[in-house]
mmCIF file of C-alpha atoms and ligand atoms in Angstrom:
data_model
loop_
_atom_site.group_PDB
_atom_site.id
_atom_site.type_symbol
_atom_site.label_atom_id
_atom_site.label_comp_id
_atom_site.label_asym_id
_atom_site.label_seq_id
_atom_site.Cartn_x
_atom_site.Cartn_y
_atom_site.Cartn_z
ATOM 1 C CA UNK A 24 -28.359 65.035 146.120
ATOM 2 C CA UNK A 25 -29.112 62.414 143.387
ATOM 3 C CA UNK A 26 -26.131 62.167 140.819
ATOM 4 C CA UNK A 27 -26.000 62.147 137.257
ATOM 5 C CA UNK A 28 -23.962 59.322 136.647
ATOM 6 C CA UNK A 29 -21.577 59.394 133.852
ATOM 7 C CA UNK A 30 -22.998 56.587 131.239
ATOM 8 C CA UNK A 31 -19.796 55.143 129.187
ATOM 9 C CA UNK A 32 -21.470 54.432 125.605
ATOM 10 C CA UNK A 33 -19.674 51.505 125.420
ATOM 11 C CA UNK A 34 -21.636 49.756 128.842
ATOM 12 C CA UNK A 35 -24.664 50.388 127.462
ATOM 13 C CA UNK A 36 -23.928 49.213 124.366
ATOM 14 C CA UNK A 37 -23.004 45.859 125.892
ATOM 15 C CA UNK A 38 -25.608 45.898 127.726
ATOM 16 C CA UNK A 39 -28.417 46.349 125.274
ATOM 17 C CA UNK A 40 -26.345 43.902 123.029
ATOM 18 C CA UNK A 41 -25.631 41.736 125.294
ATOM 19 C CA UNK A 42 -28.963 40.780 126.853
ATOM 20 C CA UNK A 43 -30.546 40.346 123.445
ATOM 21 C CA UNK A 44 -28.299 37.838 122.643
ATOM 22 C CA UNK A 45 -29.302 34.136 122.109
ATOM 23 C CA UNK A 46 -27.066 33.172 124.864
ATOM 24 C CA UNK A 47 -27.873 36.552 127.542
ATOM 25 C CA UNK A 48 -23.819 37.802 128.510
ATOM 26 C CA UNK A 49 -22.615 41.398 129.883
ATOM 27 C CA UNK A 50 -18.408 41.305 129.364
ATOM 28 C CA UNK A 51 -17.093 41.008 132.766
ATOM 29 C CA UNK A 52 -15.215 44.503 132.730
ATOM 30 C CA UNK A 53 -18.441 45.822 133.692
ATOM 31 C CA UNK A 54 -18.251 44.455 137.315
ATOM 32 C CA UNK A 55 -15.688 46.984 138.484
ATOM 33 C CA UNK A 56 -17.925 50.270 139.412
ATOM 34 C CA UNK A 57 -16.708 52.159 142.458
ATOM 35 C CA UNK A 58 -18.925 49.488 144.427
ATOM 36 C CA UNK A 59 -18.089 46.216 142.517
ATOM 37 C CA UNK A 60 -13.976 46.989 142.885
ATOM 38 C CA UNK A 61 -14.712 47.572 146.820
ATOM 39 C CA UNK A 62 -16.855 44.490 147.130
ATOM 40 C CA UNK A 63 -13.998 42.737 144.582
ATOM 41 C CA UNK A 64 -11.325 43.741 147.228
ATOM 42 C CA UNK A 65 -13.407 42.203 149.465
ATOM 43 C CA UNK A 66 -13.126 39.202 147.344
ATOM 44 C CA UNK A 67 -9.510 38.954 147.461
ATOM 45 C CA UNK A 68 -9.428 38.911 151.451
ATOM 46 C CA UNK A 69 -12.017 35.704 151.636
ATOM 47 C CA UNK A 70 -10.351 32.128 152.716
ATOM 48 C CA UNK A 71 -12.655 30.403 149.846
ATOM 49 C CA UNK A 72 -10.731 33.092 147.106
ATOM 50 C CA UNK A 73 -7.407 31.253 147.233
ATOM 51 C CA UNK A 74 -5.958 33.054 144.188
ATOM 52 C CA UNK A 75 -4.739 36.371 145.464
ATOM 53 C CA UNK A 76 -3.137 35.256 148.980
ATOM 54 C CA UNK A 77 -1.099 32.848 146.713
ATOM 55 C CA UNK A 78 -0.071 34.728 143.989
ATOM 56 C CA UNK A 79 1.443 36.931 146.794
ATOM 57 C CA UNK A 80 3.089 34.201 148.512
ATOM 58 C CA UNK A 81 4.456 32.397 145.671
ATOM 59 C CA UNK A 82 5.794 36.501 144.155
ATOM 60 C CA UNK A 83 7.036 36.908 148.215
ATOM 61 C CA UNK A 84 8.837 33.711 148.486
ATOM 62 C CA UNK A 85 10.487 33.360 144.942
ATOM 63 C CA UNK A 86 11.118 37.412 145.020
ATOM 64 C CA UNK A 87 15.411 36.602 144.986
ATOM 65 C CA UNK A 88 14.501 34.127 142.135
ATOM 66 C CA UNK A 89 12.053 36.268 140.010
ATOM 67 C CA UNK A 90 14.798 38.975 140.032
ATOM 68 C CA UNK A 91 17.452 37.041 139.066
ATOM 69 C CA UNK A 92 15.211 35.610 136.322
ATOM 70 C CA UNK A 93 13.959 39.551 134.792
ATOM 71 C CA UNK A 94 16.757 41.340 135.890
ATOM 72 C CA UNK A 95 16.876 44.695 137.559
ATOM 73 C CA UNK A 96 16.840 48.469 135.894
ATOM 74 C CA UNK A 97 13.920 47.611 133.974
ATOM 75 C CA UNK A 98 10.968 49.108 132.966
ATOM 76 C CA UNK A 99 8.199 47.224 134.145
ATOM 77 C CA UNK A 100 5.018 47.336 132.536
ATOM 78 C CA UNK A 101 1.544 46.653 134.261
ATOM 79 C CA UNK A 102 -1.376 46.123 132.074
ATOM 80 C CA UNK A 103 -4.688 46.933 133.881
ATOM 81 C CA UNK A 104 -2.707 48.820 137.144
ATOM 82 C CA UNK A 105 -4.751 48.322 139.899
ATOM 83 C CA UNK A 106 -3.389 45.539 142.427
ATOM 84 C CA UNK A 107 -2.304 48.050 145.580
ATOM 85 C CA UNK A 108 -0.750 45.221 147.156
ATOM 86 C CA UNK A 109 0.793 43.356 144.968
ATOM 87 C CA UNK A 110 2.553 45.895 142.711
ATOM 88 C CA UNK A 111 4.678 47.333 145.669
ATOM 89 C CA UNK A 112 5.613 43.422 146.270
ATOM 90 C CA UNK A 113 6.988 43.064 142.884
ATOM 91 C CA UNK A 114 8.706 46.439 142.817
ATOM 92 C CA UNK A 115 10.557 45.857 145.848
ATOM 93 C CA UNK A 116 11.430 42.323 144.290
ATOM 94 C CA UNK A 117 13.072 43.492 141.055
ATOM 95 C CA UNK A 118 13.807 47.077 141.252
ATOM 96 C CA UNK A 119 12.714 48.374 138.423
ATOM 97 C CA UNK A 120 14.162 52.183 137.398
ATOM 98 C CA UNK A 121 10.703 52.764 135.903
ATOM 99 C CA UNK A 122 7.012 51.368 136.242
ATOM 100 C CA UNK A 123 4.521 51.826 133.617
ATOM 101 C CA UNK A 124 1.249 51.135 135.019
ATOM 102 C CA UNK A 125 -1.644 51.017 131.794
ATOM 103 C CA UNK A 126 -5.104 51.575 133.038
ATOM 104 C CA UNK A 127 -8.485 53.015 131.559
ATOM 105 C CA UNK A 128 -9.291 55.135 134.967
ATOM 106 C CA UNK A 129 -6.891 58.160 135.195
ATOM 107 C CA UNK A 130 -8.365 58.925 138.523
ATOM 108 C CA UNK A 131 -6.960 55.438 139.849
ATOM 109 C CA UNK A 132 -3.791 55.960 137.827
ATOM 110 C CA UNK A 133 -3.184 59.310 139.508
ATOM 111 C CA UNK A 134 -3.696 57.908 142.798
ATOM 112 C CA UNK A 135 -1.497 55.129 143.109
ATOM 113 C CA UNK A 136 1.108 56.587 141.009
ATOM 114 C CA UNK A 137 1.757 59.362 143.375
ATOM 115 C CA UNK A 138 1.238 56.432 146.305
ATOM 116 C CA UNK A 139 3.728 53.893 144.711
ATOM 117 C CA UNK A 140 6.178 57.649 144.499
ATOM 118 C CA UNK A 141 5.923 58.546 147.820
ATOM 119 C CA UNK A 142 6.482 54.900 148.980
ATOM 120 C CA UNK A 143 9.920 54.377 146.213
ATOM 121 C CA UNK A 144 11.742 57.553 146.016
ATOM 122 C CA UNK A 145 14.233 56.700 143.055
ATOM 123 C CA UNK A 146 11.717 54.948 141.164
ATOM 124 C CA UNK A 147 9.914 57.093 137.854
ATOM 125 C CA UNK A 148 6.551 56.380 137.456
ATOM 126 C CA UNK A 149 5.205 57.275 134.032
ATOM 127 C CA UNK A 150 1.246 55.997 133.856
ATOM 128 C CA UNK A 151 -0.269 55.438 131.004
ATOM 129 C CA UNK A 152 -4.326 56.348 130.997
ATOM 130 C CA UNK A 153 -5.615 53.612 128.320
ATOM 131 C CA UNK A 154 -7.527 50.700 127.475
ATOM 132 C CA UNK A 155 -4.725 48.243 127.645
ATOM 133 C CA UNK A 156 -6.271 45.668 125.240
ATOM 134 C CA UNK A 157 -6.029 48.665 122.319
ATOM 135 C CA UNK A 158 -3.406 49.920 120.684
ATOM 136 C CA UNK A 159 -1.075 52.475 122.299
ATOM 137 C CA UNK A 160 2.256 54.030 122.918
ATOM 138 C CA UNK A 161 4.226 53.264 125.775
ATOM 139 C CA UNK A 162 6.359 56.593 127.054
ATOM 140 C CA UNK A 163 9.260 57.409 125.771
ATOM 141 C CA UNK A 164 11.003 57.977 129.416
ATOM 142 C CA UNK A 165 11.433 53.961 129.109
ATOM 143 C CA UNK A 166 13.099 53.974 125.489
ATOM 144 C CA UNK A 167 16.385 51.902 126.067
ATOM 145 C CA UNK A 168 15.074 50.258 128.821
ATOM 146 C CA UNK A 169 14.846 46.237 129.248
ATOM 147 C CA UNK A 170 10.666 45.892 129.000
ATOM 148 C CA UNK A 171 8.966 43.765 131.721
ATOM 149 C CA UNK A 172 5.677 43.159 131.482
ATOM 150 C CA UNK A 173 3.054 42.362 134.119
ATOM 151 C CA UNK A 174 -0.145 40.650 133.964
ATOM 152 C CA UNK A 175 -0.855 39.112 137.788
ATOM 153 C CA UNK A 176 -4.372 37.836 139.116
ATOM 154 C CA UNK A 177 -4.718 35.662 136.542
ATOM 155 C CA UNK A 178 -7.176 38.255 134.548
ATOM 156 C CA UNK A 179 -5.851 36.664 131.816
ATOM 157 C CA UNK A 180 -8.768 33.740 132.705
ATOM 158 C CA UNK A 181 -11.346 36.243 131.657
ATOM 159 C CA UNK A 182 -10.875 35.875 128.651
ATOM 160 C CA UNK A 183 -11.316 33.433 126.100
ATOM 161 C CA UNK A 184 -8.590 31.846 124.966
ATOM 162 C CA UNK A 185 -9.248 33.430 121.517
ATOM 163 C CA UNK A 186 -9.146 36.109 122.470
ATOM 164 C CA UNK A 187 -6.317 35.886 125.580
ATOM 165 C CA UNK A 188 -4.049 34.679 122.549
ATOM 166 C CA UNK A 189 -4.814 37.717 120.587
ATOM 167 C CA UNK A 190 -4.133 40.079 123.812
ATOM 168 C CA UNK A 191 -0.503 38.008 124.432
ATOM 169 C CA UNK A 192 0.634 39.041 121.080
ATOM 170 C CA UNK A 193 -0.999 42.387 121.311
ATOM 171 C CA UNK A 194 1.343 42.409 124.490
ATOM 172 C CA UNK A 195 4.333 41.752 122.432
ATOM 173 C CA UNK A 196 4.142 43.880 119.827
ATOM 174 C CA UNK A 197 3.753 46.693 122.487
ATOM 175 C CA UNK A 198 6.682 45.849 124.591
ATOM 176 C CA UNK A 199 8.688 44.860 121.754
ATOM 177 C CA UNK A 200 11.574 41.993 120.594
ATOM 178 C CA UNK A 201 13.297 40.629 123.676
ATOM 179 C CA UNK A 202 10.766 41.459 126.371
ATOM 180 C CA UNK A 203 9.841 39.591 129.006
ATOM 181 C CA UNK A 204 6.589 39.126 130.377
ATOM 182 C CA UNK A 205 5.541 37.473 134.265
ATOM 183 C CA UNK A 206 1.954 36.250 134.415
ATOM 184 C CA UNK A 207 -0.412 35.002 137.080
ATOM 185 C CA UNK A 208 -2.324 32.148 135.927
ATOM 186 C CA UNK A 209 -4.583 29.930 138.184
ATOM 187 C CA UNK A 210 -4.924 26.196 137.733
ATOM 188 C CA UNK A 211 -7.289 23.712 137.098
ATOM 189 C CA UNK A 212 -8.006 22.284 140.688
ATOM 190 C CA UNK A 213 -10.701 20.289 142.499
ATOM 191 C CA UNK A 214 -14.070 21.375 141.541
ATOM 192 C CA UNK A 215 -15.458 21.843 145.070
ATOM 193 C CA UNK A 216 -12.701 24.401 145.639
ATOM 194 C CA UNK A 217 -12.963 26.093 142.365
ATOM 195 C CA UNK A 218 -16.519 26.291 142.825
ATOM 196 C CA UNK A 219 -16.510 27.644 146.201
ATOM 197 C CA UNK A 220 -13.839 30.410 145.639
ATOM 198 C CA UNK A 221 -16.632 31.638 143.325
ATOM 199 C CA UNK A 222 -19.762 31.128 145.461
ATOM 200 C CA UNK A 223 -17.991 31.760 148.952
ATOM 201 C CA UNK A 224 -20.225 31.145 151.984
ATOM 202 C CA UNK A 225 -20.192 34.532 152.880
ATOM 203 C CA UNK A 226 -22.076 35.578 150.133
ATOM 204 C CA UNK A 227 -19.656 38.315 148.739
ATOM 205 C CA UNK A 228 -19.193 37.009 145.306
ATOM 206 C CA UNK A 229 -23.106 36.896 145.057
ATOM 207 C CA UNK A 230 -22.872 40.626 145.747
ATOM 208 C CA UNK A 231 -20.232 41.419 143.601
ATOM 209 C CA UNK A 232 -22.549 39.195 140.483
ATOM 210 C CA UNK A 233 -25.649 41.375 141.460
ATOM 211 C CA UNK A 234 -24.092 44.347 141.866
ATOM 212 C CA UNK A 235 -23.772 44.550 137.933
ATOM 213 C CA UNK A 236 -27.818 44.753 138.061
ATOM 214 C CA UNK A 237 -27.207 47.930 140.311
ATOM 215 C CA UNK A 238 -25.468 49.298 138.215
ATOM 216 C CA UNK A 239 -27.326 48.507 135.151
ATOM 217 C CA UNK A 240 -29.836 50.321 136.942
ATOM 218 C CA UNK A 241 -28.390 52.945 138.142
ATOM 219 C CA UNK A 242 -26.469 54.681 135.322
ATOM 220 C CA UNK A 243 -28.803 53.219 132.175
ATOM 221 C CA UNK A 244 -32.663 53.984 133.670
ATOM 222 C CA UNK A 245 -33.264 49.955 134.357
ATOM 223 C CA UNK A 246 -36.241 48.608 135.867
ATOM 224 C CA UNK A 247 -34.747 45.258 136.883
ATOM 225 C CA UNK A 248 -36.054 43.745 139.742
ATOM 226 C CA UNK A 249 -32.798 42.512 141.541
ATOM 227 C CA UNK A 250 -34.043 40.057 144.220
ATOM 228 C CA UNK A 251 -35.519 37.962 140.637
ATOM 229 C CA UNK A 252 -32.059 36.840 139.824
ATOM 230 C CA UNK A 253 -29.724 34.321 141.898
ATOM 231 C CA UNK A 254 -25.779 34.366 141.885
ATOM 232 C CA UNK A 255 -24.506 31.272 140.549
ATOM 233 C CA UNK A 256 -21.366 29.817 139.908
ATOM 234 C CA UNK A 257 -20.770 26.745 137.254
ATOM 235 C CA UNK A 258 -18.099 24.676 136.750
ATOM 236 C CA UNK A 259 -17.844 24.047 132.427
ATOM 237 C CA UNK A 260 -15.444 20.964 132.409
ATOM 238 C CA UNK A 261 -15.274 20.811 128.045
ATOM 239 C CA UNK A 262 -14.204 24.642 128.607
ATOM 240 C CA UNK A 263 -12.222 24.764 131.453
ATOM 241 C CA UNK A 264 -13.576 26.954 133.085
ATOM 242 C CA UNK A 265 -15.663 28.579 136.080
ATOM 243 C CA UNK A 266 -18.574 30.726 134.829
ATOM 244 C CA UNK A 267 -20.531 33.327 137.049
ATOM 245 C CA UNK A 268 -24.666 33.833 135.897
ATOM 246 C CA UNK A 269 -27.217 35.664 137.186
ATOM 247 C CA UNK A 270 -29.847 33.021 137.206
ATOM 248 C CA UNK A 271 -34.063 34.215 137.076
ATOM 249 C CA UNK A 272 -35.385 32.836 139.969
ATOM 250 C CA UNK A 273 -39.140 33.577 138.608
ATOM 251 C CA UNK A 274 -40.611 34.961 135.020
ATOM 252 C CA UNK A 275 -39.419 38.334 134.832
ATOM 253 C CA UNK A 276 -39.553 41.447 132.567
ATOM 254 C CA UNK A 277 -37.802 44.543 133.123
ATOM 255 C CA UNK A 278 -36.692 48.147 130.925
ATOM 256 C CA UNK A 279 -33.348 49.325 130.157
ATOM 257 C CA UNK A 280 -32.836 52.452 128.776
ATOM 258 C CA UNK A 281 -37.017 51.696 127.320
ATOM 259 C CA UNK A 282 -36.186 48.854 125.723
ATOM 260 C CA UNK A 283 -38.216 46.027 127.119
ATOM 261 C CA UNK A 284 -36.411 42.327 128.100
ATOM 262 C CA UNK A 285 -37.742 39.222 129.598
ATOM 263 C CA UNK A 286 -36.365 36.169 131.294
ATOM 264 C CA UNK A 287 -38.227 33.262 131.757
ATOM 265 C CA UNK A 288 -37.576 31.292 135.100
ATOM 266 C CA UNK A 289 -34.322 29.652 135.030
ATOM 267 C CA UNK A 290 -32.485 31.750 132.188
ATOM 268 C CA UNK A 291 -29.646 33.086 132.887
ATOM 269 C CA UNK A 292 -26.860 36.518 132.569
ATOM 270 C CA UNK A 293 -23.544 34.754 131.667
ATOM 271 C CA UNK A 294 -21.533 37.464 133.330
ATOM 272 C CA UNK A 295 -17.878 35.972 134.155
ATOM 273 C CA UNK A 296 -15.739 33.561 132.323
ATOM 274 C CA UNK A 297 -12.529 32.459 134.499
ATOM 275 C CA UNK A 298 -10.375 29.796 132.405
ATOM 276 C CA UNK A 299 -8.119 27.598 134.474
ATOM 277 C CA UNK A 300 -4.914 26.216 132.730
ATOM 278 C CA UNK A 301 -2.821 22.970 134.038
ATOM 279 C CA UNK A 302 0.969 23.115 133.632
ATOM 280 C CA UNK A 303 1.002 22.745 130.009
ATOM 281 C CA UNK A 304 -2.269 24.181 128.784
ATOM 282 C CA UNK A 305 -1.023 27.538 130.147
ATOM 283 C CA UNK A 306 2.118 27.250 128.715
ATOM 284 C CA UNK A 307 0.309 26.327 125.354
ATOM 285 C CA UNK A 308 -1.322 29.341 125.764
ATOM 286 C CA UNK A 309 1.962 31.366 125.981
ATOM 287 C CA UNK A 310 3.169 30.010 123.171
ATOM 288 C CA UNK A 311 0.434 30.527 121.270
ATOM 289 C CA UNK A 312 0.539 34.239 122.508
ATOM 290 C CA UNK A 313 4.025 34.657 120.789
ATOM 291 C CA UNK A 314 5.790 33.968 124.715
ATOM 292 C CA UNK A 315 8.219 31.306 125.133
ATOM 293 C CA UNK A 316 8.074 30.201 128.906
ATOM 294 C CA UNK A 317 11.094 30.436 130.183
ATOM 295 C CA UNK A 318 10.768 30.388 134.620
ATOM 296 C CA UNK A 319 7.538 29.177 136.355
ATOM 297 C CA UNK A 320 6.955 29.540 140.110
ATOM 298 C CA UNK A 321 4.001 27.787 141.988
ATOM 299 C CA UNK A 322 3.032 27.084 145.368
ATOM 300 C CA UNK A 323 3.217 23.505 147.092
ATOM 301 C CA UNK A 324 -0.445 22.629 146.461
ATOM 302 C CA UNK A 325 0.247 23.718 142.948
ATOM 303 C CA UNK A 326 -3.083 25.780 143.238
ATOM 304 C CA UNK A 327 -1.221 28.913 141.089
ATOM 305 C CA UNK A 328 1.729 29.818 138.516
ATOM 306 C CA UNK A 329 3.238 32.960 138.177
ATOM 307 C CA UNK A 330 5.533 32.289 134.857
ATOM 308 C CA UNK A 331 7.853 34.294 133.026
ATOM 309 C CA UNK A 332 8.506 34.409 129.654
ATOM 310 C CA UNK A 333 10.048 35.832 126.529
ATOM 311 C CA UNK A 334 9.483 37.331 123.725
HETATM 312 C C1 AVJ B 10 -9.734 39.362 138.877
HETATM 313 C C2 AVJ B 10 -10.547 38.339 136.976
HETATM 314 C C3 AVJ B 10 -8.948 37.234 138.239
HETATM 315 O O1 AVJ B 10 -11.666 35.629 137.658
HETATM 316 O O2 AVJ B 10 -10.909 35.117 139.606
HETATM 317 C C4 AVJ B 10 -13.235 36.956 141.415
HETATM 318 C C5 AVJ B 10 -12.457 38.062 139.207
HETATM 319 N N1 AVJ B 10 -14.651 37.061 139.833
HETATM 320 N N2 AVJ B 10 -14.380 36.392 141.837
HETATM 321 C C6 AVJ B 10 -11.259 35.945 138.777
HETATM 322 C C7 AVJ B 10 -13.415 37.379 140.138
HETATM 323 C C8 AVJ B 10 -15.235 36.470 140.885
HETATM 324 C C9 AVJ B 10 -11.129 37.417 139.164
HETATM 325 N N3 AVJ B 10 -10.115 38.093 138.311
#
């Protein structure tokens, strides 16, 4: 039975914005589809994608630490709810009395809220369906309550640090005076290994890049053919960062929604920005953010940090 996919104005307007641009660029919020979180979770499981495993491992090993650091009772606050795995971790670390998980899918909310319930019997869970980078009001179940919030994965990399600076303080003003705040950020590293956790030899990350096409496809009438356009991943040393195109592998010309597009050979769909930050450009950052650093975990390699800080 062929589907009528639900179009969110707001893709398509990014879309059809986006690849006109001088410099072609979708935001990377479009990757996650039912398809692109799946192949994403795949992601997280590869040996090349070091971030995730050691996140976990540094949140596991420092869990005594990290509680002593936030405090217990809180209410901890998870913009963009969606780690399974590593939001039970940090629950069972510093017993919160409530969690707050923020997230634009209410669907998803729903489901691991009554998950995380079932798994934490005296814990209240009181989701919050909303784009997390807008304004909005956190419930008042939590008023009184110490405010932690929580940012892992570094997702904070996808953004520019414009931007990411604007989001910290949007964070603040949300959770208020004296809150605290633990973020994952991942670390400028060899470029071999950087590059590789974003081009892994199993191809998955490829999949997860093209999958956007699919889906560009799929749910706004596009005509793109996807075996013309190559995963790549680039390393941008004067920015920091890794960054994820779709590269044309021949002239092409495709429709979206009727409007016509073409890409010579070699020009390329800047998809994914993922800023790295050494020890004190991340802590820059922070402070920029309106976040005075206060704890900072990593593990031996010093691949990740997972900091705390105040407001
Ligand atoms: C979930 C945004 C942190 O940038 O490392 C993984 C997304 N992209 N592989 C990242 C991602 C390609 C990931 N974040």
């Amino acid at each position: 039975m062929p589907e009528t996919p639900e179009v969110d104005p707001a893709f398509r307007d990014d879309v059809l914005n986006g690849l006109a641009a001088p410099i072609p660029a979708v935001p990377a919020r479009w990757f996650y589809d039912r398809r692109g979180s799946e192949l994403f979770d795949d992601i997280t499981r590869l040996d090349a994608y070091y971030p995730t495993e050691t996140e976990m491992r540094i949140m596991g090993e420092n869990a005594s630490a990290i509680a002593e650091a936030t405090g217990r009772g809180a209410a901890l606050v998870e913009f963009g709810a969606g780690s399974a795995t590593k939001t039970p971790l940090i629950i069972d670390a510093i017993e919160p009395a409530h969690y707050v998980p923020i997230d634009i899918s209410g669907d998803y909310l729903r489901d691991s809220a009554d998950k995380l319930k079932a798994d934490h019997p005296g814990l209240a869970v009181d989701p919050v369906e909303a784009d997390f980078t807008k304004p909005f009001d956190l419930p008042s179940e939590i008023d009184g309550f110490e405010r932690i919030g929580f940012f892992p994965g570094s997702t904070i990399g996808n953004f520019v640090p414009r931007s990411a600076t604007d989001m910290l303080r949007h964070f603040r003003d949300i959770l208020g005076d004296g809150a605290k705040l633990l973020i994952g950020m991942d670390r400028v590293k060899e470029i071999d290994r950087l590059k590789r956790a974003y081009d892994d030899p199993e191809g998955v990350t490829a999949a997860f890049n093209k999958n956007l096409l699919t889906r560009i496809n799929r749910e706004l009438n596009g005509t793109i053919p996807e075996d013309a356009f190559d995963h790549e991943a680039r390393w941008n040393e004067m920015l920091g960062r890794i960054e994820m195109h779709l590269v044309a592998n021949r002239d092409v010309s495709f429709e979206i929604e009727g409007q016509p597009f073409s890409f010579a050979k070699g020009e390329t769909i800047h998809t994914e920005n993922s800023h790295k930050y050494g020890k004190r450009a991340a802590r820059a950052l922070l402070l920029a953010g309106g976040w005075t650093p206060t704890h900072e975990w990593t593990d031996d390699a010093d691949d990740f940090a997972v900091i705390l800080a105040e407001a």
